[in-house]
Amino acid sequence: MPRDTASATSTAPVLTRLRAEAEVRHASLIREWADIVTWAEDNIVEGVEGAATVREGFIDTGLPLAGDGAPLVSEFALMELVAVLGRSPDGGRAYVGRIVGCAWRLPHVWAAVMAGRLAPWRAERISDMVGPLSAEAAAFVDRNLFNASGVGWAQLDRLIAEAILRFDPDRAEAERAAAADQRYVDIDEPNSNGQASISGLLDAADAHDLDDAIARRATLLGSLGSAASLDVRRSQAVGELARADLMLDLEGAPARRATINVHITDTTLSGDNPVARWNDRPISAEQVREWLGSATTVVVRPVIDLAEHIPVTSYEIPDRHRTSVELRDHTCRFP
């Protein structure tokens, strides 16, 4: 029951006890993970995927719990383990699969969990996200998660996308082609105020061009005296674009202009690097070729040696340093 403030004792002992219990639970969970891996090592079923093995008079099927590169484990042994863990058959299989996936496919992530640097729930999610990847692609993601405890999910998404481009280009191209078929633009019926909603999914380069055109029109409307907000002027700009050809814009709207930063590596020279980037997002080189085909102006920037060290004596960050860091790390970096 509630106690008044005057009679309430300090919560410090309670917080200390809760923290100690949380540490005990964490340590127990890490021991559980280690024991599950030991169990998996003792219950590997040799043979090709899907093959059945005769064990002690019964046929035992080896189950692929964690994707390419992880071992098959005994189906009967798994049923026993899941019962001991007190989990449902499906939930228990998924849980064990994530742990096996970490141990065999993500050694850096596994080591971080065992050392207490990475929370097990984070490792489970990483294992889930790389589950469909090949062993090579999963190893690439694992190597690049050099600081797994601080990894952001957006960064992980980019790493997985790049791994697919590098190690499974056929899948990447098939997914890109399928995604291209999902493009659309819908305009709803007007509401009672005479306004209509627009939704759509565009090619990134088309979306960039459209955004540029809308921004130019909105700026022009403002310079001509419109007191409307920027959002309203942008909406009005869409209507103006619909009533006039973009190339006849009074402000001299430019056609598509592409800027390319060329990176020369050993894999590029051998023709084995299918990865390009749009800002910090990995995309396929084939997608870039398509965009360049519709560009009127293409600017190729000089090759930058990303390993070069150029000292400066000023406090301000030179543009060349900022560009080098952005091209090297594909994300923002604290100095």
mmCIF file of C-alpha atoms in Angstrom:
data_model
loop_
_atom_site.group_PDB
_atom_site.id
_atom_site.type_symbol
_atom_site.label_atom_id
_atom_site.label_comp_id
_atom_site.label_asym_id
_atom_site.label_seq_id
_atom_site.Cartn_x
_atom_site.Cartn_y
_atom_site.Cartn_z
ATOM 1 C CA MET A 1 0.000 0.000 0.000
ATOM 2 C CA PRO A 2 1.214 3.585 -0.562
ATOM 3 C CA ARG A 3 3.359 5.137 2.138
ATOM 4 C CA ASP A 4 3.534 8.830 2.825
ATOM 5 C CA THR A 5 6.790 10.574 2.034
ATOM 6 C CA ALA A 6 7.711 11.152 5.641
ATOM 7 C CA SER A 7 7.700 7.446 6.508
ATOM 8 C CA ALA A 8 9.256 6.190 3.284
ATOM 9 C CA THR A 9 12.759 4.840 3.633
ATOM 10 C CA SER A 10 15.525 5.559 1.162
ATOM 11 C CA THR A 11 15.235 3.745 -2.152
ATOM 12 C CA ALA A 12 19.010 3.330 -2.414
ATOM 13 C CA PRO A 13 19.014 -0.227 -0.971
ATOM 14 C CA VAL A 14 16.192 -1.194 -3.332
ATOM 15 C CA LEU A 15 18.059 0.152 -6.358
ATOM 16 C CA THR A 16 21.252 -1.586 -5.249
ATOM 17 C CA ARG A 17 19.395 -4.877 -4.901
ATOM 18 C CA LEU A 18 17.717 -4.474 -8.297
ATOM 19 C CA ARG A 19 21.029 -3.703 -9.967
ATOM 20 C CA ALA A 20 22.637 -6.772 -8.396
ATOM 21 C CA GLU A 21 19.756 -8.945 -9.577
ATOM 22 C CA ALA A 22 20.021 -7.523 -13.105
ATOM 23 C CA GLU A 23 23.740 -8.343 -13.170
ATOM 24 C CA VAL A 24 23.006 -11.881 -11.983
ATOM 25 C CA ARG A 25 20.386 -12.331 -14.732
ATOM 26 C CA HIS A 26 22.812 -11.014 -17.365
ATOM 27 C CA ALA A 27 25.586 -13.347 -16.223
ATOM 28 C CA SER A 28 23.134 -16.249 -16.142
ATOM 29 C CA LEU A 29 22.004 -15.504 -19.696
ATOM 30 C CA ILE A 30 25.594 -15.462 -20.969
ATOM 31 C CA ARG A 31 26.201 -18.841 -19.285
ATOM 32 C CA GLU A 32 23.022 -20.129 -20.931
ATOM 33 C CA TRP A 33 24.280 -19.035 -24.352
ATOM 34 C CA ALA A 34 27.645 -20.750 -23.759
ATOM 35 C CA ASP A 35 25.903 -23.948 -22.634
ATOM 36 C CA ILE A 36 23.633 -23.930 -25.692
ATOM 37 C CA VAL A 37 26.679 -23.703 -27.974
ATOM 38 C CA THR A 38 28.308 -26.589 -26.075
ATOM 39 C CA TRP A 39 25.055 -28.550 -26.518
ATOM 40 C CA ALA A 40 25.062 -27.747 -30.254
ATOM 41 C CA GLU A 41 28.664 -28.955 -30.629
ATOM 42 C CA ASP A 42 27.674 -32.262 -29.010
ATOM 43 C CA ASN A 43 24.609 -32.718 -31.240
ATOM 44 C CA ILE A 44 25.864 -31.917 -34.726
ATOM 45 C CA VAL A 45 24.426 -34.216 -37.381
ATOM 46 C CA GLU A 46 26.957 -34.855 -40.114
ATOM 47 C CA GLY A 47 25.902 -35.085 -43.737
ATOM 48 C CA VAL A 48 24.334 -33.013 -46.448
ATOM 49 C CA GLU A 49 21.448 -30.727 -45.613
ATOM 50 C CA GLY A 50 18.190 -32.566 -45.223
ATOM 51 C CA ALA A 51 19.808 -35.982 -44.786
ATOM 52 C CA ALA A 52 18.613 -38.291 -42.037
ATOM 53 C CA THR A 53 21.031 -40.069 -39.723
ATOM 54 C CA VAL A 54 20.430 -43.275 -37.764
ATOM 55 C CA ARG A 55 21.220 -42.574 -34.118
ATOM 56 C CA GLU A 56 20.747 -45.228 -31.445
ATOM 57 C CA GLY A 57 18.153 -47.117 -33.433
ATOM 58 C CA PHE A 58 16.056 -44.160 -34.633
ATOM 59 C CA ILE A 59 16.233 -41.839 -37.623
ATOM 60 C CA ASP A 60 17.328 -38.345 -36.637
ATOM 61 C CA THR A 61 17.055 -35.458 -39.063
ATOM 62 C CA GLY A 62 19.669 -32.730 -39.025
ATOM 63 C CA LEU A 63 18.016 -29.322 -38.807
ATOM 64 C CA PRO A 64 19.559 -26.172 -40.365
ATOM 65 C CA LEU A 65 18.901 -23.667 -37.592
ATOM 66 C CA ALA A 66 21.086 -20.741 -38.577
ATOM 67 C CA GLY A 67 21.797 -20.540 -42.280
ATOM 68 C CA ASP A 68 24.847 -21.097 -44.431
ATOM 69 C CA GLY A 69 27.987 -21.935 -42.479
ATOM 70 C CA ALA A 70 26.246 -23.175 -39.322
ATOM 71 C CA PRO A 71 26.013 -26.907 -38.558
ATOM 72 C CA LEU A 72 22.974 -29.157 -38.711
ATOM 73 C CA VAL A 73 21.784 -30.168 -35.254
ATOM 74 C CA SER A 74 19.789 -33.149 -34.069
ATOM 75 C CA GLU A 75 16.030 -32.683 -34.286
ATOM 76 C CA PHE A 76 15.407 -34.946 -31.291
ATOM 77 C CA ALA A 77 18.054 -33.229 -29.205
ATOM 78 C CA LEU A 78 16.543 -29.851 -30.095
ATOM 79 C CA MET A 79 13.105 -30.963 -28.892
ATOM 80 C CA GLU A 80 14.657 -31.961 -25.572
ATOM 81 C CA LEU A 81 16.589 -28.678 -25.244
ATOM 82 C CA VAL A 82 13.545 -26.541 -26.021
ATOM 83 C CA ALA A 83 11.565 -28.376 -23.341
ATOM 84 C CA VAL A 84 14.350 -27.769 -20.794
ATOM 85 C CA LEU A 85 14.393 -24.057 -21.702
ATOM 86 C CA GLY A 86 10.616 -23.877 -21.196
ATOM 87 C CA ARG A 87 9.982 -22.398 -24.629
ATOM 88 C CA SER A 88 7.466 -23.202 -27.339
ATOM 89 C CA PRO A 89 8.702 -25.430 -30.200
ATOM 90 C CA ASP A 90 8.775 -22.615 -32.763
ATOM 91 C CA GLY A 91 10.012 -19.948 -30.378
ATOM 92 C CA GLY A 92 12.640 -22.240 -28.893
ATOM 93 C CA ARG A 93 13.952 -23.291 -32.314
ATOM 94 C CA ALA A 94 14.247 -19.631 -33.375
ATOM 95 C CA TYR A 95 16.004 -18.702 -30.116
ATOM 96 C CA VAL A 96 18.540 -21.511 -30.365
ATOM 97 C CA GLY A 97 19.035 -20.743 -34.053
ATOM 98 C CA ARG A 98 19.966 -17.133 -33.311
ATOM 99 C CA ILE A 99 22.552 -18.243 -30.752
ATOM 100 C CA VAL A 100 24.010 -20.898 -33.069
ATOM 101 C CA GLY A 101 24.107 -18.276 -35.823
ATOM 102 C CA CYS A 102 26.136 -15.933 -33.621
ATOM 103 C CA ALA A 103 28.592 -18.628 -32.586
ATOM 104 C CA TRP A 104 29.284 -20.046 -36.055
ATOM 105 C CA ARG A 105 28.570 -17.171 -38.449
ATOM 106 C CA LEU A 106 29.315 -14.029 -36.398
ATOM 107 C CA PRO A 107 32.437 -14.715 -34.306
ATOM 108 C CA HIS A 108 33.098 -11.032 -33.514
ATOM 109 C CA VAL A 109 29.527 -10.549 -32.316
ATOM 110 C CA TRP A 110 29.756 -13.781 -30.302
ATOM 111 C CA ALA A 111 33.003 -12.679 -28.648
ATOM 112 C CA ALA A 112 31.431 -9.323 -27.737
ATOM 113 C CA VAL A 113 28.516 -11.096 -26.028
ATOM 114 C CA MET A 114 30.796 -13.462 -24.098
ATOM 115 C CA ALA A 115 32.953 -10.504 -22.979
ATOM 116 C CA GLY A 116 29.905 -8.570 -21.803
ATOM 117 C CA ARG A 117 30.400 -5.779 -24.357
ATOM 118 C CA LEU A 118 27.212 -6.520 -26.282
ATOM 119 C CA ALA A 119 23.758 -7.193 -24.854
ATOM 120 C CA PRO A 120 22.452 -10.635 -25.901
ATOM 121 C CA TRP A 121 19.199 -9.159 -27.212
ATOM 122 C CA ARG A 122 21.187 -6.986 -29.631
ATOM 123 C CA ALA A 123 23.179 -9.994 -30.800
ATOM 124 C CA GLU A 124 19.935 -11.913 -31.347
ATOM 125 C CA ARG A 125 18.588 -9.162 -33.563
ATOM 126 C CA ILE A 126 21.828 -8.961 -35.555
ATOM 127 C CA SER A 127 21.756 -12.741 -36.031
ATOM 128 C CA ASP A 128 18.155 -12.519 -37.226
ATOM 129 C CA MET A 129 18.922 -9.771 -39.734
ATOM 130 C CA VAL A 130 21.876 -11.607 -41.296
ATOM 131 C CA GLY A 131 20.075 -14.956 -41.241
ATOM 132 C CA PRO A 132 19.274 -15.053 -45.005
ATOM 133 C CA LEU A 133 22.837 -14.074 -45.995
ATOM 134 C CA SER A 134 25.484 -16.461 -47.275
ATOM 135 C CA ALA A 135 28.369 -17.376 -44.980
ATOM 136 C CA GLU A 136 30.686 -14.956 -46.828
ATOM 137 C CA ALA A 137 28.190 -12.101 -46.618
ATOM 138 C CA ALA A 138 27.523 -12.727 -42.911
ATOM 139 C CA ALA A 139 31.286 -12.743 -42.248
ATOM 140 C CA PHE A 140 31.598 -9.405 -44.071
ATOM 141 C CA VAL A 141 28.926 -7.855 -41.835
ATOM 142 C CA ASP A 142 30.533 -9.370 -38.737
ATOM 143 C CA ARG A 143 33.986 -7.993 -39.617
ATOM 144 C CA ASN A 144 32.617 -4.514 -40.195
ATOM 145 C CA LEU A 145 30.741 -4.397 -36.883
ATOM 146 C CA PHE A 146 33.999 -3.431 -35.215
ATOM 147 C CA ASN A 147 32.106 -1.784 -32.336
ATOM 148 C CA ALA A 148 28.987 -3.892 -32.081
ATOM 149 C CA SER A 149 27.834 -2.380 -28.763
ATOM 150 C CA GLY A 150 27.405 0.986 -30.468
ATOM 151 C CA VAL A 151 26.116 -0.102 -33.859
ATOM 152 C CA GLY A 152 23.018 1.644 -35.142
ATOM 153 C CA TRP A 153 20.300 -0.326 -36.901
ATOM 154 C CA ALA A 154 20.445 1.972 -39.939
ATOM 155 C CA GLN A 155 24.183 1.299 -40.209
ATOM 156 C CA LEU A 156 23.516 -2.443 -39.943
ATOM 157 C CA ASP A 157 20.911 -2.190 -42.713
ATOM 158 C CA ARG A 158 23.495 -0.519 -44.949
ATOM 159 C CA LEU A 159 26.090 -3.182 -44.166
ATOM 160 C CA ILE A 160 23.640 -5.956 -45.026
ATOM 161 C CA ALA A 161 22.675 -4.225 -48.271
ATOM 162 C CA GLU A 162 26.343 -3.890 -49.188
ATOM 163 C CA ALA A 163 27.029 -7.540 -48.291
ATOM 164 C CA ILE A 164 24.249 -8.665 -50.639
ATOM 165 C CA LEU A 165 25.641 -6.479 -53.428
ATOM 166 C CA ARG A 166 29.151 -7.861 -52.930
ATOM 167 C CA PHE A 167 28.494 -11.535 -52.375
ATOM 168 C CA ASP A 168 25.117 -12.185 -53.992
ATOM 169 C CA PRO A 169 24.884 -9.747 -56.936
ATOM 170 C CA ASP A 170 22.301 -11.868 -58.769
ATOM 171 C CA ARG A 171 19.955 -11.654 -55.787
ATOM 172 C CA ALA A 172 20.633 -7.922 -55.451
ATOM 173 C CA GLU A 173 19.819 -7.302 -59.111
ATOM 174 C CA ALA A 174 16.667 -9.450 -58.932
ATOM 175 C CA GLU A 175 15.496 -7.551 -55.844
ATOM 176 C CA ARG A 176 16.243 -4.216 -57.541
ATOM 177 C CA ALA A 177 14.264 -5.210 -60.624
ATOM 178 C CA ALA A 178 11.352 -6.420 -58.503
ATOM 179 C CA ALA A 179 11.420 -3.202 -56.464
ATOM 180 C CA ALA A 180 11.373 -1.129 -59.656
ATOM 181 C CA ASP A 181 8.035 -2.735 -60.549
ATOM 182 C CA GLN A 182 6.571 -1.399 -57.271
ATOM 183 C CA ARG A 183 6.905 2.266 -58.287
ATOM 184 C CA TYR A 184 3.640 4.212 -58.377
ATOM 185 C CA VAL A 185 2.007 7.598 -57.913
ATOM 186 C CA ASP A 186 -1.535 7.877 -56.538
ATOM 187 C CA ILE A 187 -3.699 10.996 -56.308
ATOM 188 C CA ASP A 188 -6.717 10.658 -54.036
ATOM 189 C CA GLU A 189 -10.143 12.136 -54.647
ATOM 190 C CA PRO A 190 -10.502 15.732 -53.383
ATOM 191 C CA ASN A 191 -11.802 16.205 -49.858
ATOM 192 C CA SER A 192 -14.553 18.658 -48.878
ATOM 193 C CA ASN A 193 -11.971 21.484 -48.724
ATOM 194 C CA GLY A 194 -10.881 20.895 -52.306
ATOM 195 C CA GLN A 195 -7.564 19.276 -51.407
ATOM 196 C CA ALA A 196 -6.184 15.938 -52.588
ATOM 197 C CA SER A 197 -3.474 13.743 -51.083
ATOM 198 C CA ILE A 198 -0.613 12.401 -53.202
ATOM 199 C CA SER A 199 1.439 9.318 -52.402
ATOM 200 C CA GLY A 200 4.045 7.526 -54.437
ATOM 201 C CA LEU A 201 7.221 5.529 -54.712
ATOM 202 C CA LEU A 202 9.782 6.820 -57.227
ATOM 203 C CA ASP A 203 13.179 5.966 -58.571
ATOM 204 C CA ALA A 204 15.645 7.815 -56.317
ATOM 205 C CA ALA A 205 17.060 9.904 -59.168
ATOM 206 C CA ASP A 206 13.567 10.852 -60.364
ATOM 207 C CA ALA A 207 12.610 11.775 -56.799
ATOM 208 C CA HIS A 208 15.745 13.923 -56.506
ATOM 209 C CA ASP A 209 14.916 15.746 -59.740
ATOM 210 C CA LEU A 210 11.317 16.284 -58.666
ATOM 211 C CA ASP A 211 12.380 17.630 -55.285
ATOM 212 C CA ASP A 212 14.806 20.046 -56.966
ATOM 213 C CA ALA A 213 12.108 21.254 -59.346
ATOM 214 C CA ILE A 214 9.602 21.760 -56.515
ATOM 215 C CA ALA A 215 12.186 23.621 -54.430
ATOM 216 C CA ARG A 216 13.013 25.969 -57.311
ATOM 217 C CA ARG A 217 9.358 26.732 -57.967
ATOM 218 C CA ALA A 218 8.631 27.288 -54.274
ATOM 219 C CA THR A 219 11.583 29.676 -53.995
ATOM 220 C CA LEU A 220 10.420 31.552 -57.105
ATOM 221 C CA LEU A 221 6.906 31.919 -55.695
ATOM 222 C CA GLY A 222 8.384 33.405 -52.532
ATOM 223 C CA SER A 223 10.542 35.856 -54.472
ATOM 224 C CA LEU A 224 7.440 36.940 -56.435
ATOM 225 C CA GLY A 225 5.724 37.964 -53.206
ATOM 226 C CA SER A 226 3.873 34.895 -51.954
ATOM 227 C CA ALA A 227 3.382 35.113 -48.186
ATOM 228 C CA ALA A 228 2.431 31.425 -47.906
ATOM 229 C CA SER A 229 4.555 29.029 -45.876
ATOM 230 C CA LEU A 230 7.238 26.972 -47.591
ATOM 231 C CA ASP A 231 5.095 23.840 -47.337
ATOM 232 C CA VAL A 232 2.172 25.576 -49.040
ATOM 233 C CA ARG A 233 4.444 27.020 -51.740
ATOM 234 C CA ARG A 234 5.875 23.554 -52.396
ATOM 235 C CA SER A 235 2.376 22.177 -52.836
ATOM 236 C CA GLN A 236 1.554 25.034 -55.231
ATOM 237 C CA ALA A 237 4.773 24.321 -57.119
ATOM 238 C CA VAL A 238 3.569 20.804 -57.936
ATOM 239 C CA GLY A 239 0.503 22.292 -59.609
ATOM 240 C CA GLU A 240 2.620 24.731 -61.594
ATOM 241 C CA LEU A 241 4.903 21.935 -62.759
ATOM 242 C CA ALA A 242 1.844 20.062 -63.983
ATOM 243 C CA ARG A 243 0.865 23.061 -66.109
ATOM 244 C CA ALA A 244 4.236 23.845 -67.636
ATOM 245 C CA ASP A 245 7.081 21.926 -69.191
ATOM 246 C CA LEU A 246 10.067 21.797 -66.818
ATOM 247 C CA MET A 247 12.469 22.820 -69.586
ATOM 248 C CA LEU A 248 10.562 26.089 -70.108
ATOM 249 C CA ASP A 249 11.050 27.165 -66.503
ATOM 250 C CA LEU A 250 11.703 30.945 -66.389
ATOM 251 C CA GLU A 251 14.553 30.362 -63.955
ATOM 252 C CA GLY A 252 16.350 28.146 -66.457
ATOM 253 C CA ALA A 253 15.921 24.807 -64.698
ATOM 254 C CA PRO A 254 18.870 22.533 -65.469
ATOM 255 C CA ALA A 255 18.510 19.001 -66.739
ATOM 256 C CA ARG A 256 19.749 16.057 -64.667
ATOM 257 C CA ARG A 257 23.313 16.580 -63.418
ATOM 258 C CA ALA A 258 25.282 13.697 -61.955
ATOM 259 C CA THR A 259 28.472 13.885 -59.890
ATOM 260 C CA ILE A 260 30.623 10.755 -59.662
ATOM 261 C CA ASN A 261 33.386 10.060 -57.125
ATOM 262 C CA VAL A 262 35.600 7.336 -58.575
ATOM 263 C CA HIS A 263 37.181 4.836 -56.174
ATOM 264 C CA ILE A 264 39.881 2.607 -57.628
ATOM 265 C CA THR A 265 40.570 -0.589 -55.662
ATOM 266 C CA ASP A 266 41.961 -4.017 -56.459
ATOM 267 C CA THR A 267 38.439 -5.419 -56.841
ATOM 268 C CA THR A 268 37.427 -2.533 -59.090
ATOM 269 C CA LEU A 269 40.375 -3.170 -61.412
ATOM 270 C CA SER A 270 39.502 -6.857 -61.633
ATOM 271 C CA GLY A 271 35.863 -6.057 -62.356
ATOM 272 C CA ASP A 272 34.584 -7.779 -59.203
ATOM 273 C CA ASN A 273 33.168 -4.824 -57.252
ATOM 274 C CA PRO A 274 29.434 -4.313 -57.907
ATOM 275 C CA VAL A 275 28.968 -1.770 -55.079
ATOM 276 C CA ALA A 276 28.371 1.930 -55.661
ATOM 277 C CA ARG A 277 26.850 4.506 -53.293
ATOM 278 C CA TRP A 278 24.214 7.212 -53.271
ATOM 279 C CA ASN A 279 25.495 9.442 -50.475
ATOM 280 C CA ASP A 280 26.070 6.835 -47.720
ATOM 281 C CA ARG A 281 23.669 4.228 -49.069
ATOM 282 C CA PRO A 282 25.099 1.198 -50.925
ATOM 283 C CA ILE A 283 23.496 0.629 -54.342
ATOM 284 C CA SER A 284 24.358 -1.508 -57.321
ATOM 285 C CA ALA A 285 26.741 -0.244 -59.991
ATOM 286 C CA GLU A 286 24.142 -1.240 -62.582
ATOM 287 C CA GLN A 287 21.685 1.235 -61.034
ATOM 288 C CA VAL A 288 24.270 4.015 -61.420
ATOM 289 C CA ARG A 289 24.756 3.094 -65.090
ATOM 290 C CA GLU A 290 21.022 3.488 -65.672
ATOM 291 C CA TRP A 291 20.968 6.900 -64.001
ATOM 292 C CA LEU A 292 23.956 8.141 -65.962
ATOM 293 C CA GLY A 293 22.235 7.123 -69.172
ATOM 294 C CA SER A 294 19.562 9.780 -68.574
ATOM 295 C CA ALA A 295 21.908 12.478 -67.265
ATOM 296 C CA THR A 296 22.713 15.477 -69.446
ATOM 297 C CA THR A 297 25.776 16.524 -67.452
ATOM 298 C CA VAL A 298 28.150 14.120 -65.708
ATOM 299 C CA VAL A 299 30.884 15.481 -63.433
ATOM 300 C CA VAL A 300 33.678 13.048 -62.515
ATOM 301 C CA ARG A 301 35.594 14.147 -59.430
ATOM 302 C CA PRO A 302 39.317 13.364 -59.130
ATOM 303 C CA VAL A 303 40.232 10.194 -57.307
ATOM 304 C CA ILE A 304 40.902 10.874 -53.611
ATOM 305 C CA ASP A 305 43.435 8.836 -51.653
ATOM 306 C CA LEU A 306 41.338 8.067 -48.558
ATOM 307 C CA ALA A 307 44.430 6.860 -46.681
ATOM 308 C CA GLU A 308 46.310 10.120 -47.230
ATOM 309 C CA HIS A 309 47.095 12.315 -44.196
ATOM 310 C CA ILE A 310 47.156 16.055 -44.829
ATOM 311 C CA PRO A 311 47.777 18.106 -41.651
ATOM 312 C CA VAL A 312 46.243 21.541 -41.220
ATOM 313 C CA THR A 313 47.081 24.387 -38.866
ATOM 314 C CA SER A 314 43.623 25.983 -38.671
ATOM 315 C CA TYR A 315 40.707 25.198 -36.365
ATOM 316 C CA GLU A 316 38.191 24.942 -39.196
ATOM 317 C CA ILE A 317 37.730 21.611 -40.973
ATOM 318 C CA PRO A 318 38.763 21.934 -44.641
ATOM 319 C CA ASP A 319 36.279 20.739 -47.241
ATOM 320 C CA ARG A 320 38.759 18.151 -48.547
ATOM 321 C CA HIS A 321 38.974 16.555 -45.077
ATOM 322 C CA ARG A 322 35.221 16.524 -44.663
ATOM 323 C CA THR A 323 34.807 14.945 -48.090
ATOM 324 C CA SER A 324 37.474 12.323 -47.387
ATOM 325 C CA VAL A 325 35.863 11.272 -44.091
ATOM 326 C CA GLU A 326 32.389 11.081 -45.652
ATOM 327 C CA LEU A 327 33.699 8.981 -48.558
ATOM 328 C CA ARG A 328 35.727 6.721 -46.254
ATOM 329 C CA ASP A 329 33.249 6.045 -43.438
ATOM 330 C CA HIS A 330 29.889 6.581 -45.200
ATOM 331 C CA THR A 331 28.568 8.118 -41.974
ATOM 332 C CA CYS A 332 29.179 11.056 -39.645
ATOM 333 C CA ARG A 333 32.178 10.824 -37.338
ATOM 334 C CA PHE A 334 33.058 12.675 -34.153
ATOM 335 C CA PRO A 335 36.628 14.054 -34.518
#
